[in-house]
Structures are given as structure tokens and as C-alpha cells.
Short mmCIF file of C-alpha atoms in Angstrom, two decimals:
data_model
loop_
_atom_site.label_atom_id
_atom_site.label_comp_id
_atom_site.label_asym_id
_atom_site.label_seq_id
_atom_site.Cartn_x
_atom_site.Cartn_y
_atom_site.Cartn_z
CA MET A 1 -0.07 0.11 0.20
CA ASN A 2 1.93 3.32 -1.18
CA ALA A 3 1.16 6.91 0.11
CA LEU A 4 -1.08 8.09 -2.70
CA THR A 5 -3.39 4.77 -2.10
CA ILE A 6 -3.67 5.80 1.73
CA ILE A 7 -4.24 9.67 0.58
CA PHE A 8 -6.92 8.30 -2.03
CA TYR A 9 -9.08 6.61 0.88
CA ILE A 10 -8.74 9.07 3.64
CA MET A 11 -10.00 12.09 0.79
CA ALA A 12 -12.69 9.72 -0.24
CA VAL A 13 -14.06 9.34 2.67
CA LEU A 14 -13.68 12.52 3.88
CA MET A 15 -15.43 13.75 0.68
CA VAL A 16 -18.60 11.46 0.99
CA VAL A 17 -18.67 12.72 4.43
CA PHE A 18 -18.48 16.45 3.65
CA SER A 19 -21.31 16.10 0.65
CA ILE A 20 -23.53 14.50 2.90
CA MET A 21 -22.72 17.31 5.77
CA ALA A 22 -22.91 20.27 3.07
CA VAL A 23 -26.52 18.55 1.91
CA THR A 24 -27.82 18.20 5.43
CA SER A 25 -26.53 21.40 7.24
CA ARG A 26 -29.27 23.44 8.31
CA LYS A 27 -27.01 26.61 8.37
CA LEU A 28 -26.32 28.24 5.05
CA LEU A 29 -23.01 29.26 5.47
CA ARG A 30 -21.66 26.24 7.14
CA ALA A 31 -22.79 24.18 3.69
CA ALA A 32 -21.46 26.18 1.45
CA ILE A 33 -17.93 25.77 3.55
CA TYR A 34 -18.59 21.95 3.48
CA LEU A 35 -18.90 22.16 -0.44
CA LEU A 36 -15.25 24.15 0.04
CA PHE A 37 -14.13 20.93 1.42
CA VAL A 38 -15.23 18.53 -0.85
CA LEU A 39 -13.93 21.11 -3.90
CA ILE A 40 -10.38 20.86 -1.89
CA GLY A 41 -10.87 16.64 -2.16
CA VAL A 42 -11.74 16.98 -6.08
CA ALA A 43 -8.36 18.97 -6.27
CA VAL A 44 -6.20 16.60 -4.44
CA PHE A 45 -7.42 13.92 -6.70
CA TYR A 46 -6.20 15.46 -9.29
CA LEU A 47 -2.76 16.34 -7.79
CA ALA A 48 -2.64 12.43 -6.80
CA VAL A 49 -2.99 11.67 -10.68
CA ASP A 50 0.24 14.38 -11.61
CA TYR A 51 -2.65 17.03 -13.15
CA MET A 52 -1.31 19.87 -11.93
CA PHE A 53 -2.97 22.07 -13.84
CA LEU A 54 -6.80 20.89 -13.64
CA ALA A 55 -5.84 21.15 -9.85
CA ALA A 56 -4.84 24.50 -10.09
CA VAL A 57 -7.61 25.66 -12.28
CA GLN A 58 -10.17 23.57 -10.08
CA VAL A 59 -8.93 25.82 -7.30
CA VAL A 60 -8.87 29.18 -8.77
CA VAL A 61 -12.23 28.47 -10.58
CA TYR A 62 -14.42 26.38 -7.93
CA MET A 63 -12.95 27.85 -4.89
CA GLY A 64 -11.58 30.99 -5.79
CA GLY A 65 -14.33 32.22 -8.11
CA ILE A 66 -17.73 30.15 -7.72
CA LEU A 67 -17.42 29.65 -3.74
CA VAL A 68 -16.42 33.13 -3.62
CA LEU A 69 -19.73 34.29 -5.44
CA ILE A 70 -21.49 32.12 -3.32
CA ILE A 71 -20.68 32.89 0.35
CA PHE A 72 -20.91 36.56 -1.06
CA SER A 73 -24.49 36.25 -1.73
CA ILE A 74 -25.07 34.03 1.45
CA LEU A 75 -23.29 37.10 3.15
CA LEU A 76 -25.92 39.58 1.46
CA THR A 77 -28.89 37.51 2.26
CA SER A 78 -29.30 35.95 5.03
CA HIS A 79 -27.77 36.37 9.05
CA LEU A 80 -26.24 34.76 11.47
CA GLY A 81 -28.95 32.87 13.42
CA GLU A 82 -31.08 31.68 10.18
CA ARG A 83 -32.00 28.07 9.84
CA LEU A 84 -33.01 26.37 6.82
CA GLN A 85 -36.69 24.89 7.13
CA VAL A 86 -36.87 21.14 7.24
CA VAL A 87 -38.29 20.54 3.90
CA LYS A 88 -41.92 18.07 3.87
CA PRO A 89 -41.55 14.23 4.48
CA THR A 90 -42.93 13.45 0.19
CA THR A 91 -40.16 16.08 -1.30
CA MET A 92 -37.96 14.27 0.62
CA LEU A 93 -38.64 11.27 -0.66
CA PHE A 94 -39.07 12.52 -3.96
CA ALA A 95 -35.49 14.06 -4.01
CA ALA A 96 -34.30 10.79 -2.63
CA VAL A 97 -35.79 9.21 -5.80
CA LEU A 98 -34.28 11.54 -7.89
CA SER A 99 -30.57 11.56 -6.73
CA LEU A 100 -30.92 7.42 -6.57
CA VAL A 101 -31.77 7.42 -10.20
CA SER A 102 -29.12 10.25 -11.13
CA ALA A 103 -26.54 8.19 -9.54
CA GLY A 104 -27.81 5.02 -11.28
CA VAL A 105 -27.99 6.59 -14.62
CA VAL A 106 -24.39 8.02 -14.25
CA ILE A 107 -22.50 4.96 -12.87
CA SER A 108 -24.34 2.67 -15.59
CA VAL A 109 -22.73 5.00 -17.67
CA ILE A 110 -19.26 5.29 -16.61
CA ASN A 111 -19.34 1.29 -16.07
CA GLY A 112 -20.14 0.64 -19.66
CA PHE A 113 -18.15 3.60 -21.32
CA THR A 114 -14.61 2.57 -23.00
CA PHE A 115 -11.97 4.96 -22.19
CA ILE A 116 -9.65 5.75 -24.87
CA THR A 117 -5.90 5.32 -23.27
CA SER A 118 -3.82 8.90 -24.25
CA THR A 119 -2.04 8.73 -27.33
CA PHE A 120 0.23 11.54 -25.32
CA GLU A 121 4.32 11.14 -26.24
CA GLY A 122 6.13 12.37 -23.77
CA ASP A 123 7.08 11.81 -20.23
CA LYS A 124 5.24 14.83 -18.60
CA LEU A 125 2.23 16.61 -20.08
CA THR A 126 3.36 20.48 -19.77
CA VAL A 127 1.17 23.51 -19.45
CA ALA A 128 2.75 24.51 -23.04
CA HIS A 129 0.98 21.45 -24.65
CA ILE A 130 -2.45 22.34 -22.89
CA GLY A 131 -2.15 25.85 -24.60
CA GLN A 132 -0.93 24.65 -27.56
CA GLN A 133 -4.18 22.33 -27.90
CA LEU A 134 -6.34 24.65 -26.47
CA LEU A 135 -5.65 26.75 -29.55
CA SER A 136 -4.90 24.53 -32.57
CA TYR A 137 -7.08 23.83 -35.52
CA ASP A 138 -5.92 20.68 -36.31
CA GLN A 139 -7.71 17.36 -35.69
CA PHE A 140 -8.22 17.47 -31.11
CA GLY A 141 -7.56 20.62 -31.26
CA TYR A 142 -10.16 23.19 -29.20
CA VAL A 143 -10.10 26.32 -30.57
CA LEU A 144 -14.01 26.50 -31.68
CA PRO A 145 -14.97 25.20 -28.40
CA PHE A 146 -12.61 28.02 -26.79
CA GLU A 147 -14.00 30.53 -29.10
CA VAL A 148 -17.58 30.01 -28.69
CA ILE A 149 -17.22 30.01 -24.66
CA SER A 150 -15.44 33.23 -24.88
CA ILE A 151 -18.70 34.88 -27.16
CA LEU A 152 -20.95 33.14 -23.92
CA LEU A 153 -18.87 34.73 -21.72
CA LEU A 154 -18.92 38.13 -23.53
CA ALA A 155 -22.42 37.81 -23.54
CA ALA A 156 -23.43 36.86 -19.94
CA MET A 157 -20.93 40.11 -19.00
CA ILE A 158 -22.72 42.41 -21.33
CA ALA A 159 -25.90 41.03 -20.28
CA ALA A 160 -24.77 41.59 -16.00
CA ILE A 161 -23.46 45.50 -17.03
CA ALA A 162 -27.10 45.87 -18.79
CA ILE A 163 -28.88 44.93 -15.93
CA ALA A 164 -27.08 46.42 -13.43
CA LYS A 165 -27.40 50.10 -15.45
CA TYR A 166 -30.78 49.61 -15.75
CA LYS A 167 -33.04 52.41 -14.34
CA HIS A 168 -36.43 52.29 -13.10
CA GLN A 169 -38.67 55.14 -14.57
CA GLY A 170 -39.69 57.43 -12.17
CA LYS A 171 -36.96 57.05 -9.92
CA SER A 172 -34.40 58.97 -11.43
CA MET B 1 30.62 24.10 -9.71
CA ASN B 2 28.31 26.46 -7.98
CA ILE B 3 29.22 26.37 -4.65
CA TYR B 4 26.05 27.84 -3.67
CA ASP B 5 24.02 25.25 -5.31
CA PHE B 6 21.53 23.61 -2.66
CA THR B 7 20.57 20.75 -4.94
CA GLY B 8 23.59 18.31 -4.03
CA LEU B 9 22.33 18.87 -0.49
CA THR B 10 18.80 18.02 -0.73
CA ARG B 11 19.56 15.05 -3.18
CA SER B 12 21.99 13.77 -0.71
CA ILE B 13 19.31 14.20 2.31
CA HIS B 14 16.62 12.37 0.31
CA GLU B 15 19.20 9.53 -0.68
CA GLY B 16 20.46 9.12 3.18
CA LEU B 17 16.54 8.68 3.81
CA SER B 18 15.96 6.45 1.42
CA SER B 19 18.83 4.18 2.35
CA SER B 20 17.46 3.13 5.53
CA MET B 21 13.37 3.67 5.25
CA SER B 22 10.58 2.61 3.04
CA PRO B 23 9.39 5.04 0.21
CA LEU B 24 6.12 5.76 2.33
CA ALA B 25 8.17 6.61 5.40
CA VAL B 26 10.44 8.35 3.37
CA THR B 27 7.91 10.44 1.97
CA VAL B 28 6.22 10.92 5.29
CA THR B 29 9.31 12.17 7.10
CA GLU B 30 10.24 14.58 4.29
CA PHE B 31 6.68 16.14 4.40
CA VAL B 32 7.58 16.73 8.10
CA ILE B 33 10.57 18.18 7.51
CA ILE B 34 9.53 20.52 5.27
CA ALA B 35 6.60 21.53 7.19
CA PHE B 36 8.93 22.63 10.36
CA ALA B 37 11.27 24.18 8.48
CA PHE B 38 8.43 26.37 6.85
CA MET B 39 6.88 26.82 10.24
CA ILE B 40 9.81 28.37 12.36
CA PHE B 41 10.58 30.33 8.70
CA PHE B 42 7.21 31.61 8.87
CA THR B 43 7.42 32.63 12.80
CA ILE B 44 10.89 34.00 12.50
CA LEU B 45 9.49 35.90 9.21
CA GLY B 46 6.26 37.43 10.93
CA LEU B 47 8.65 38.81 13.92
CA VAL B 48 11.11 40.57 11.82
CA LEU B 49 8.77 41.54 9.73
CA VAL B 50 6.78 43.24 12.58
CA TYR B 51 9.52 45.05 14.13
CA ALA B 52 10.70 46.16 10.69
CA GLU B 53 7.44 47.81 10.15
CA ARG B 54 7.17 49.25 13.50
CA LYS B 55 10.57 50.95 13.13
CA ILE B 56 10.25 52.01 9.47
CA CYS B 57 6.74 53.84 10.50
CA ALA B 58 8.89 54.94 13.37
CA PHE B 59 10.90 56.93 11.11
CA PHE B 60 8.82 57.66 8.62
CA GLN B 61 6.91 59.49 11.83
CA LEU B 62 10.21 61.25 13.23
CA ARG B 63 9.93 58.98 16.27
CA LEU B 64 12.28 56.11 17.50
CA GLY B 65 9.80 53.07 17.29
CA PRO B 66 10.33 50.45 19.83
CA MET B 67 13.19 50.81 22.25
CA ARG B 68 12.93 49.24 25.36
CA VAL B 69 13.07 45.52 25.40
CA GLY B 70 16.26 44.59 24.23
CA LYS B 71 19.05 46.68 22.17
CA TRP B 72 16.80 49.23 19.92
CA GLY B 73 13.92 47.37 20.93
CA LEU B 74 14.58 44.06 19.23
CA ALA B 75 13.21 41.89 21.69
CA GLN B 76 10.26 44.10 21.80
CA THR B 77 7.94 41.57 18.85
CA ALA B 78 9.32 38.54 20.88
CA ALA B 79 7.31 39.70 23.97
CA ASP B 80 4.42 41.04 22.00
CA ALA B 81 4.03 37.07 20.30
CA VAL B 82 4.72 35.87 24.22
CA LYS B 83 1.92 37.83 25.35
CA LEU B 84 -0.65 37.35 22.19
CA ILE B 85 -0.10 33.71 23.63
CA PHE B 86 -1.41 33.75 27.07
CA LYS B 87 -3.75 36.19 25.73
CA GLU B 88 -7.39 34.44 26.75
CA PRO B 89 -9.42 33.27 23.65
CA MET B 90 -12.71 34.72 23.55
CA ILE B 91 -15.63 34.03 21.22
CA THR B 92 -18.89 36.53 21.44
CA LYS B 93 -21.89 34.91 22.60
CA ASN B 94 -23.58 33.89 19.14
CA ALA B 95 -21.15 33.54 16.94
CA ASP B 96 -21.15 30.55 14.77
CA LYS B 97 -18.37 28.63 16.81
CA PHE B 98 -17.64 26.71 13.87
CA LEU B 99 -16.70 29.11 11.40
CA PHE B 100 -15.05 31.14 13.89
CA ASN B 101 -12.51 28.64 14.66
CA LEU B 102 -12.17 27.85 11.28
CA ALA B 103 -11.47 31.22 9.60
CA PRO B 104 -7.95 31.79 11.05
CA PHE B 105 -6.75 28.46 9.49
CA ILE B 106 -7.79 28.92 6.31
CA VAL B 107 -6.36 31.84 6.18
CA ILE B 108 -2.96 31.12 7.29
CA ILE B 109 -3.24 27.22 5.29
CA SER B 110 -3.64 29.59 2.08
CA THR B 111 -0.64 31.47 3.18
CA PHE B 112 1.55 28.12 3.94
CA MET B 113 0.60 26.72 0.96
CA ALA B 114 1.44 30.07 -1.61
CA LEU B 115 4.80 30.05 1.02
CA GLY B 116 6.30 26.82 -0.08
CA ALA B 117 6.49 27.64 -4.22
CA LEU B 118 8.73 30.14 -3.49
CA PRO B 119 12.40 29.69 -4.93
CA PHE B 120 15.02 30.86 -2.29
CA ALA B 121 18.07 29.56 -3.74
CA LYS B 122 19.13 27.35 -6.56
CA GLY B 123 17.32 24.13 -5.64
CA LEU B 124 16.17 25.19 -2.58
CA HIS B 125 12.63 25.01 -3.46
CA ALA B 126 9.87 23.26 -1.49
CA LEU B 127 7.34 22.62 -4.64
CA ASP B 128 8.62 23.50 -8.08
CA PHE B 129 5.42 22.90 -10.21
CA ASP B 130 5.57 23.53 -13.76
CA ILE B 131 2.38 26.03 -13.12
CA GLY B 132 4.11 27.54 -10.50
CA ILE B 133 2.61 31.12 -10.89
CA LEU B 134 -0.87 29.71 -11.47
CA TYR B 135 -0.36 27.69 -8.54
CA ILE B 136 0.28 30.81 -6.52
CA SER B 137 -2.61 32.60 -7.66
CA ALA B 138 -4.39 29.68 -7.10
CA VAL B 139 -3.61 28.89 -3.20
CA SER B 140 -4.05 32.66 -2.92
CA SER B 141 -7.29 33.04 -3.44
CA ILE B 142 -8.52 30.30 -0.91
CA GLY B 143 -7.20 32.92 1.70
CA VAL B 144 -10.45 35.46 0.87
CA ILE B 145 -13.10 32.95 1.89
CA GLY B 146 -11.50 32.65 5.43
CA ILE B 147 -11.83 36.53 5.88
CA LEU B 148 -15.44 36.17 4.24
CA ILE B 149 -16.34 33.60 6.94
CA ALA B 150 -14.05 35.08 9.38
CA GLY B 151 -16.39 38.60 9.43
CA TRP B 152 -19.63 36.97 8.66
CA SER B 153 -19.31 34.47 12.08
CA SER B 154 -18.16 37.22 14.33
CA ASP B 155 -21.75 38.31 14.77
CA ASN B 156 -20.89 42.15 14.39
CA LYS B 157 -21.35 44.58 12.44
CA TYR B 158 -17.86 46.20 11.76
CA SER B 159 -16.97 42.80 11.07
CA LEU B 160 -19.30 42.16 8.52
CA ILE B 161 -18.75 45.37 6.45
CA GLY B 162 -14.88 44.86 6.75
CA ALA B 163 -15.10 41.50 5.40
CA MET B 164 -17.30 42.72 2.48
CA ARG B 165 -14.68 45.48 1.80
CA SER B 166 -12.02 43.25 1.87
CA GLY B 167 -13.39 40.38 -0.08
CA ALA B 168 -14.50 42.79 -2.92
CA GLN B 169 -10.82 44.39 -2.85
CA VAL B 170 -8.81 40.87 -3.29
CA VAL B 171 -11.38 39.20 -5.67
CA SER B 172 -11.06 42.48 -7.84
CA TYR B 173 -6.89 42.95 -7.79
CA GLU B 174 -6.32 39.33 -8.44
CA LEU B 175 -6.95 40.19 -11.68
CA SER B 176 -4.25 43.02 -12.11
CA VAL B 177 -1.91 40.99 -9.84
CA GLY B 178 -2.48 38.11 -12.42
CA LEU B 179 -2.30 39.90 -15.72
CA SER B 180 0.84 41.91 -14.30
CA LEU B 181 2.91 38.67 -13.94
CA LEU B 182 1.62 37.26 -17.72
CA THR B 183 2.92 39.81 -19.11
CA ILE B 184 6.31 38.58 -18.08
CA VAL B 185 5.45 35.18 -18.28
CA VAL B 186 4.98 35.90 -22.12
CA LEU B 187 8.63 36.86 -22.09
CA ALA B 188 10.01 33.77 -20.30
CA GLU B 189 8.18 31.49 -22.19
CA SER B 190 7.14 29.74 -18.54
CA LEU B 191 5.12 29.53 -15.63
CA GLN B 192 7.79 27.99 -13.84
CA PHE B 193 9.54 29.93 -11.05
CA SER B 194 12.73 27.72 -11.85
CA GLU B 195 12.31 28.42 -15.53
CA ILE B 196 11.60 32.44 -15.17
CA ILE B 197 14.99 32.77 -13.05
CA ALA B 198 16.93 30.74 -15.41
CA SER B 199 15.68 32.95 -18.18
CA GLN B 200 16.97 36.13 -16.41
CA GLU B 201 20.54 34.77 -16.60
CA ALA B 202 21.64 37.62 -19.07
CA GLY B 203 19.26 40.52 -17.14
CA TRP B 204 16.47 40.99 -15.10
CA TRP B 205 13.26 41.44 -17.05
CA ILE B 206 12.51 44.61 -15.89
CA PHE B 207 15.51 45.78 -17.47
CA ARG B 208 15.04 43.70 -20.58
CA GLY B 209 11.58 44.14 -20.97
CA HIS B 210 11.69 47.71 -22.12
CA ILE B 211 8.16 49.98 -20.94
CA PRO B 212 5.92 47.61 -20.78
CA ALA B 213 7.66 45.62 -18.30
CA LEU B 214 7.96 48.24 -16.19
CA ILE B 215 4.81 49.12 -16.59
CA ALA B 216 3.73 45.61 -15.65
CA PHE B 217 5.77 45.89 -12.50
CA CYS B 218 4.33 49.35 -11.30
CA VAL B 219 0.70 47.96 -11.70
CA PHE B 220 1.79 44.86 -9.84
CA MET B 221 3.25 46.71 -6.96
CA ILE B 222 0.18 48.71 -6.67
CA ALA B 223 -2.18 45.66 -7.26
CA GLY B 224 -0.20 43.55 -4.60
CA THR B 225 -0.22 46.10 -1.71
CA ALA B 226 -4.29 46.19 -2.52
CA GLU B 227 -4.11 42.38 -2.28
CA THR B 228 -2.51 42.01 1.05
CA ASN B 229 -5.53 44.71 2.44
CA ARG B 230 -2.73 47.13 3.42
CA GLY B 231 -2.16 50.70 3.67
CA PRO B 232 -3.16 52.55 1.47
CA PHE B 233 -5.53 49.88 0.52
CA ASP B 234 -6.59 49.28 4.15
CA LEU B 235 -10.09 49.99 4.16
CA ALA B 236 -11.24 46.49 5.27
CA GLU B 237 -9.59 47.30 8.64
CA ALA B 238 -9.88 51.28 8.66
CA GLU B 239 -9.64 51.64 12.24
CA SER B 240 -11.28 54.97 12.80
CA GLU B 241 -14.32 53.74 11.45
CA LEU B 242 -14.56 50.23 11.39
CA THR B 243 -12.47 49.28 14.69
CA ALA B 244 -10.21 46.19 12.81
CA GLY B 245 -12.64 44.87 10.12
CA PHE B 246 -12.80 41.12 9.95
CA HIS B 247 -10.89 40.48 12.59
CA THR B 248 -12.32 43.20 15.68
CA GLU B 249 -13.80 39.89 17.47
CA TYR B 250 -10.36 37.86 17.14
CA SER B 251 -8.18 37.37 20.37
CA GLY B 252 -5.20 35.93 21.57
CA LEU B 253 -3.32 33.50 19.04
CA LYS B 254 -6.53 33.45 16.80
CA PHE B 255 -5.85 37.05 16.11
CA ALA B 256 -1.99 36.27 15.82
CA PHE B 257 -2.70 34.16 13.15
CA PHE B 258 -4.63 36.85 10.92
CA PHE B 259 -1.86 39.23 11.68
CA LEU B 260 1.12 36.89 10.91
CA ALA B 261 -0.74 35.95 7.69
CA GLU B 262 -1.15 39.59 6.67
CA PHE B 263 2.72 40.33 7.19
CA VAL B 264 3.51 36.83 5.05
CA ASN B 265 1.93 37.76 2.80
CA MET B 266 3.21 40.92 2.06
CA PHE B 267 6.39 38.83 1.82
CA ILE B 268 4.77 36.52 -0.67
CA ILE B 269 4.11 39.22 -2.89
CA ALA B 270 7.25 40.63 -2.28
CA ALA B 271 9.04 37.42 -3.42
CA ILE B 272 6.98 37.19 -5.98
CA GLY B 273 7.66 40.50 -7.52
CA ALA B 274 11.62 40.11 -6.71
CA THR B 275 11.34 36.69 -8.86
CA VAL B 276 9.53 37.34 -11.64
CA PHE B 277 10.70 41.33 -11.78
CA LEU B 278 14.16 41.47 -10.52
CA GLY B 279 15.57 37.75 -11.37
CA GLY B 280 15.03 35.98 -7.64
CA TRP B 281 18.15 34.70 -6.64
CA MET B 282 19.56 35.75 -9.81
CA PRO B 283 22.54 37.81 -9.18
CA PHE B 284 22.77 40.85 -11.10
CA HIS B 285 24.26 40.19 -14.37
CA ILE B 286 24.56 42.23 -17.60
CA GLY B 287 24.52 40.37 -20.82
CA HIS B 288 27.91 38.92 -22.03
CA TRP B 289 30.20 41.29 -19.09
CA ALA B 290 32.09 37.93 -18.35
CA GLY B 291 34.26 39.19 -15.56
CA PHE B 292 31.52 41.81 -14.14
CA ASN B 293 28.79 38.89 -13.64
CA GLN B 294 31.47 36.13 -12.27
CA ILE B 295 31.75 38.81 -9.46
CA MET B 296 28.45 39.53 -8.75
CA ASP B 297 28.11 35.48 -8.58
CA PHE B 298 30.34 35.48 -5.11
CA ILE B 299 27.47 36.84 -3.58
CA PRO B 300 25.47 33.90 -2.36
CA PRO B 301 21.94 33.56 -3.86
CA ILE B 302 19.93 34.17 -0.51
CA VAL B 303 21.84 37.18 -0.56
CA TRP B 304 20.35 38.43 -3.25
CA PHE B 305 16.72 37.25 -2.94
CA PHE B 306 16.16 38.34 0.97
CA GLY B 307 18.24 41.35 -0.43
CA LYS B 308 15.62 42.19 -3.30
CA THR B 309 12.42 41.26 -1.59
CA GLY B 310 13.58 43.39 1.58
CA PHE B 311 13.77 46.45 -0.91
CA LEU B 312 10.27 45.46 -2.38
CA ILE B 313 8.81 45.05 1.48
CA PHE B 314 10.40 48.88 2.08
CA LEU B 315 8.37 50.04 -0.85
CA MET B 316 5.23 48.59 0.28
CA MET B 317 6.07 50.16 3.69
CA TRP B 318 6.73 53.44 2.00
CA PHE B 319 3.50 52.79 0.67
CA LYS B 320 1.87 52.79 3.67
CA TRP B 321 3.21 55.62 5.87
CA THR B 322 3.27 58.24 3.04
CA PHE B 323 -0.19 57.55 0.87
CA PRO B 324 -3.62 58.64 2.70
CA ARG B 325 -6.13 55.66 2.73
CA LEU B 326 -8.37 55.69 -0.29
CA ARG B 327 -12.31 55.28 -0.20
CA ILE B 328 -13.72 52.06 -1.52
CA ASP B 329 -15.52 54.18 -4.89
CA GLN B 330 -11.99 55.22 -5.25
CA LEU B 331 -10.68 51.85 -4.90
CA LEU B 332 -12.90 49.87 -7.37
CA THR B 333 -12.14 52.82 -9.63
CA LEU B 334 -8.48 52.53 -9.42
CA GLU B 335 -8.85 49.02 -10.72
CA TRP B 336 -11.58 48.65 -12.78
CA LYS B 337 -10.99 51.77 -14.85
CA TYR B 338 -7.30 52.22 -14.44
CA LEU B 339 -5.27 48.89 -14.15
CA LEU B 340 -6.87 46.57 -15.62
CA PRO B 341 -7.41 48.77 -18.95
CA ILE B 342 -3.96 49.27 -18.73
CA ASN B 343 -3.13 45.66 -18.28
CA LEU B 344 -4.46 44.40 -20.85
CA ILE B 345 -3.15 46.91 -23.35
CA ASN B 346 0.26 46.39 -21.54
CA ILE B 347 -0.17 42.60 -22.61
CA LEU B 348 -0.64 43.29 -25.81
CA ILE B 349 2.10 45.52 -26.11
CA MET B 350 4.40 42.90 -24.76
CA ALA B 351 3.11 40.23 -26.66
CA PHE B 352 3.82 42.34 -29.89
CA VAL B 353 7.22 43.12 -28.40
CA VAL B 354 8.32 39.32 -28.16
CA LEU B 355 6.83 38.42 -31.63
CA MET B 356 9.22 41.36 -33.21
CA GLY B 357 11.89 40.14 -31.27
CA TRP B 358 12.53 43.58 -29.94
CA HIS B 359 13.57 42.83 -26.07
CA PHE B 360 17.10 42.16 -25.20
#
């Protein structure tokens, strides 16, 4: 049993525990912090398979970006003593059935999927390779998705500015 | 070869451990050794920086600063640290205790992780990822979560306002720090710290990169000072209006964590600036002047690294004690209407310069 296996099992158990805590906690900000731990666990898995770039992107995007946004909105909308209501039993049952079904679909798809072995040659995947592949227009290049996502983000940004700039009639 | 090369030392430690232990035990032992080394370094750094800040502040204000404890007050910060350890840790009655206790650790862990990636000398390097700069900006972005939950869980209006200001500030100035570093990454053609330093063998980028490098350096220093919540951008803990901002309710060791993290973050920003713009531990070299370069090589790299970093820290302290504090709208205007557009245009100019091969 090597160090990586031990780290994998520790992180796997922690992630499962924190995922359950994130959905069962009745304090909103605590749930967000448990989610933070789950996301850190994913980053550790990427590090464990030596995929530094994806680990850093995971931290930047999910922890530094999305989670900070979630915490900001919690800070603006809720206060310290507030607790979430316990949902009705029928809703709980429906949610449980739905999540079990979706988990079943995901597991069956992953089991039936044949993973293609990477054709990458060279001893280490560097960030330079990823950058070139991201902007390459040869086979397996990603320039089209890259540009499409850029346009999507630009549209979202302009929309956000338009909403923020919008003034109600009569209120100056 | 080079007498100041640490690669041989670290390799011999690794081989010595490997000869007597299993690979798992070697990994764990090395983790523990490095963790202890960094903890000791972290503490000493904190003490030295706090002392330097008080002395420099005093000289700017024509005072003497701490003089009583030890010669020239040298033992003052150590005495303060002992006092902080013995202080009673207090928690406000309605605080969310779990988050309140967790927040200082999130802040200090992110500082520790960033500190691990700094190159102190050739071979004296805990983490040398090929994504170096991206890694540092990634882990230092976790710290803001600690600040936000510290302010929220304290159950205090000053803390909450301080945390919101601080969060807005860190999130916006992160962009400028990242983009100004990218300007030099375009020149150095690598994100890895060891390669960025190696690429400055013939001269530091701030001299070889023409005016774009100089602009990037200025933007980096401004945005870096803002990202560490230091004056003139310290409105997150503006003492005249918010008592102490997000850490108002913290006392004792937990307050010390925030305090230390702030100072070590300043060191990290200065060290990144020194590494990327001023060549890190690389001595002052001028092109092909072999004799001059040889003489410069006699000064150990550690001296170069700490000298440059110390100079940048002095600059940041100079800012703090010279400029008046900004208002929140001025702060956001500076970032979004000035620094960010300047940065984006600057990075384009730099890309053009590199494309045409105009840099030295």
C-alpha cells in the first residue's frame, strides 16, 4: 500500500462525509464551507494523478471564483441566527428517489464507457502542451469550443452590465 | 561548480533517508521536515517583519519606535508574541463557533501553501510545479474565503462590513496581479519559477523588457499592496471607522494568525515580484560581461533573494506610511477603470514586442 492509495481513501471518505454534511446542514454558510472541503478533495485527486494544471484550475475556478460568489450572496441575503427549514417528507422522498435514479444513470454510463488510452507521447504533460492544444485547429484541437465559450462569457458580461445599468422609470 | 547550489544537499538528504527507510516513510519524513522548516521560517519572518514595520513607521513619523525591550527594542516583537499566546481566547456569544474557529486556519493555510512555492536559492525550493505562478494565484485565492467567513461568523457589524470590503478588494485586485505577472510570462515563456529565474541569466526582465515590463512592475506593486489589504488600501480594517475590520472579535492566538498571515502575505507578494521582475536569487548580470557577472556570482543567492524582497517590502511600507487611505469607490475605480485596461493593453504591447524580437 503506497502513500497515494492511503491519501485516496482518506480523501474519498472525507469527501463523502462532507458531501452529506453539505446537503444536510441547516446553516447556509456552513453548507458552503462543507462544499469547499469537497472541492478541495477533488483538487487533491487531480494532484494525486500528477495533473497539476487541472488541480490549479479547479482551485481558481471553483474555490476562488464560484464558492466566493456563493459566500458573497449568502453574506448579503442571510443573517447569523438563520436556519433553513426542514422540507416536507414527500419532497424529501422525491429528492431521494431522484438522486438515486441519477446516480444509477451516471454509474451505468461510466461502467459501459470504454475509456480511450491517451496517445500523448513524452514523459510529462506540461502547461505548454495544454495551451497549444487549446488553441490548435488541427484534429483534436479545441479552438472552436474555446472561442464559443469566450463569446458566451462576453454575452453574459454585457447582459450583467445592462441589468446593473437599468434604471426604473420615475426613480431618476 | 557553483558553491551556492543547494541541489546536492537536498539530494543527499533524500538519498540518506531512502537508504534506511521505505518510500512511504521517506515521503512522510520529508513532509514533516519541510513542514517544520516552513513553520519556523514563518514565525521568524513574522517577528522580523513586524519589527521592521514598527521601526520604519517610526522613522517616517520622526519617532524612535520600540526601544525598551532589548537593544534598540529588538526583542519587542518576541515579547509581544509571548503576550499574544497567553491572552484569553474569547468568542462572542452568538458567533457561529465552528466557522469562527475555522476562519484563521483557512487564511493561514493558504499563506503556507503559497510560501511553499517560492524559490529561495538554486535547489532550495519546496514545490517547483510547471504551473508555478498559476499555483500561487490559485492557493492565495482561498484566503479570501477565510476573511469572508471570519467577518460573517463574528456576529458584529464592523466585522461584516470589513469582510465585504476586503472580499470585494481581494477579488478585484487578484485580476491585476495575475495579468501583470502574465506580461512577464510572455517574455519568459514559462510559468515555472525555476525557468523564469533561469531565463533572467543575462539580465533581469525589468531591464530587458523595455517600458511594458516597467509598467507591469508598477501595476503589480500597486495591485499586490491592495491584495494584501495593506495601506493605503487598508479600508477593510480602517481603524477609525471599523475598529479592526473582519478580525475585530478575534483575540489571542487566532488574532495572531490573521496578523501573521497579513505580514507573510506581504512577504509573498514582494518575493513573487522579486522573482518575476528582478530575477529572484539570480545575481545582477549584464549581458555578456563575463568578468562583472563572475564578481556578482560571489554574493550568495540567498542574499540576493532576501535583499530584493526586502527592498520591495520597504517600498510597500513606504506606500503605507506616505499615502492617505482610499475610499471604497476610489479603490474600485482605480482597479476597474485604470489598472485593468492599462494591464490588458500592456500585455498586448508586450506580446507584440516578443513577437518582433525587440526585447534584449
